[in-house]
Phi, psi and omega in degrees: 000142174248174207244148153259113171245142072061015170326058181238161157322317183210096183316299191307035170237179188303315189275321161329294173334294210276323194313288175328286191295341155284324184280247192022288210293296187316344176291345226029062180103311179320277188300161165191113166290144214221318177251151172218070278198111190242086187335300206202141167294157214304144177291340196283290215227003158099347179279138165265172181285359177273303180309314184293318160331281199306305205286333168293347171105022165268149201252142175288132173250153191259025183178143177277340170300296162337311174322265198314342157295327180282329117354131170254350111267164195225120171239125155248099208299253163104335222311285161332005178210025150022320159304340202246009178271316181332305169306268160337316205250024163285310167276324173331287174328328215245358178270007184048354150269147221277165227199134160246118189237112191284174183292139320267153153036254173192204189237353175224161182274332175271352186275304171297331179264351166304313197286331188252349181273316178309322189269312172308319204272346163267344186076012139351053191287152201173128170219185181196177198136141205281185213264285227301355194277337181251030177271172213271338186316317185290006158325307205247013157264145182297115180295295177322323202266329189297150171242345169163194173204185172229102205234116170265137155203142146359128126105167174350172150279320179296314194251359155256346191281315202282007177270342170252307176295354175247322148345297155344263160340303188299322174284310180240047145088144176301347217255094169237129188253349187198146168228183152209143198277145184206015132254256155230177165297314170292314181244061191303159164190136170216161171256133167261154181208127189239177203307324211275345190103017203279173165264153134220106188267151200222114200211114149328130182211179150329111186334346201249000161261118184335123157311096195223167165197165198242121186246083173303120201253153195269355164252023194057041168255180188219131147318073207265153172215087166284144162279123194229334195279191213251103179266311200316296355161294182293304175319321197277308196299316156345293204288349187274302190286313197278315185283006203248328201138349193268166180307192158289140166252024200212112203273177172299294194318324193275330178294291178317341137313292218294314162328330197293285152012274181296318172313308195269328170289292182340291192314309204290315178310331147314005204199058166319149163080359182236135195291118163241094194316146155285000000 
């Protein structure tokens, strides 16, 4: 069995939660978070990382350096604060043990290729990506055949567009040369336009709307794909297979694109109705 620790800002969030017991099962067993390392208590509900240990059975540690000794992987959580990976993933990288870096990134395309020339420069194995890149539905679409789509989803614009833009990217390729925002606050929604000329369009919505998408085809047929399988489930057996021995499935150039992305939708949101090159 191998030991898993544990990196977040704040223990005490949904994935921290949920993470031991998915990896475990998806591991069959293999994996076990073991460590935990929390910088500060949570601001959400007020549990500290000594409460959160006891109740999940984990054991605490006072320092990531300690983490990472005892450990035979390394996750650096975060999901919600992205600004906090610079930080967190400076030693984890530099540790020559395998690395998880949770959804997102970062918050820039330059904070990201610093970040991955740091883990190459150590020798470093380490991949990060969003849960929606493994749902099982994008599986069975013909890449070659897109002429473009339409992407629907859930929740913020800050903390969800990378649940949308990176599916995207997988299916139609990294090379977005430009986006624009082209909704409100209330309702985000922008077009991506990649080198080839294709569209993508992408829109925020209510917690009770589906992650979907409409796949417009180079034979004029059309495409509907709601997600419906257990992509968390598939993401967690990823993450496994990689804490296990196997490669990244997800190389560095595609995360930094998807950043690149998200970074220039931000930026673009100040400004509706205007192109803002990547």
């Amino acid at each position: 069995m191998k030991t898993v620790g544990f990196i977040d800002y704040y223990l005490d969030e949904f994935h921290a939660n949920h993470y031991p017991q998915w990896l475990k099962e998806a591991s069959g067993g293999e994996l076990e978070v073991k460590y935990a390392y929390g910088k500060i208590t949570s601001p959400l509900t007020g549990m500290t990382s000594a409460q959160w240990c006891q109740k999940y059975g984990v054991e605490l540690v006072e320092s990531v350096e300690e983490l990472i000794a005892k450990s035979d992987c390394l996750n650096v959580l975060s999901p919600d604060n992205p600004e906090m990976h610079g930080e967190l993933c400076q030693l984890p990288l530099r540790s020559g043990k395998r690395v998880y870096v949770d959804k997102t990134f970062s918050n820039s395309r330059q904070e990201a290729q610093a970040l991955f020339a740091l883990a190459e420069d150590h020798g470093t194995p380490c991949f990060s990506a969003s849960a929606l890149r493994f749902a099982q539905e994008l599986e069975g679409v013909d890449r070659e055949q897109l002429a473009g789509l339409v992407s629907v989803g859930p929740g913020p614009l800050d903390n969800y567009a990378i649940h949308q833009i990176e599916p995207i990217l997988a299916l139609m390729g990294p090379e977005v040369r430009r986006v624009m925002f082209t909704g409100s606050a209330a309702l985000p929604a922008a077009l991506l336009e990649f080198a080839d000329g294709r569209l993508a369009h992408l829109s925020h919505h209510g917690w009770d709307c589906p992650f979907a998408m409409t796949l417009d085809k180079k034979d004029a047929t059309t495409q509907r794909v709601e997600i419906v399988s257990d992509y968390f489930h598939r993401f967690m057996e990823e993450m496994a297979r990689f804490f296990l021995g196997a490669e990244p499935s997800v190389p560095h150039q595609d995360t930094i694109a998807v950043i690149a992305v998200r970074e220039a939708l931000l930026n673009a949101s100040a400004q509706p109705g205007q192109w803002v090159n990547l």
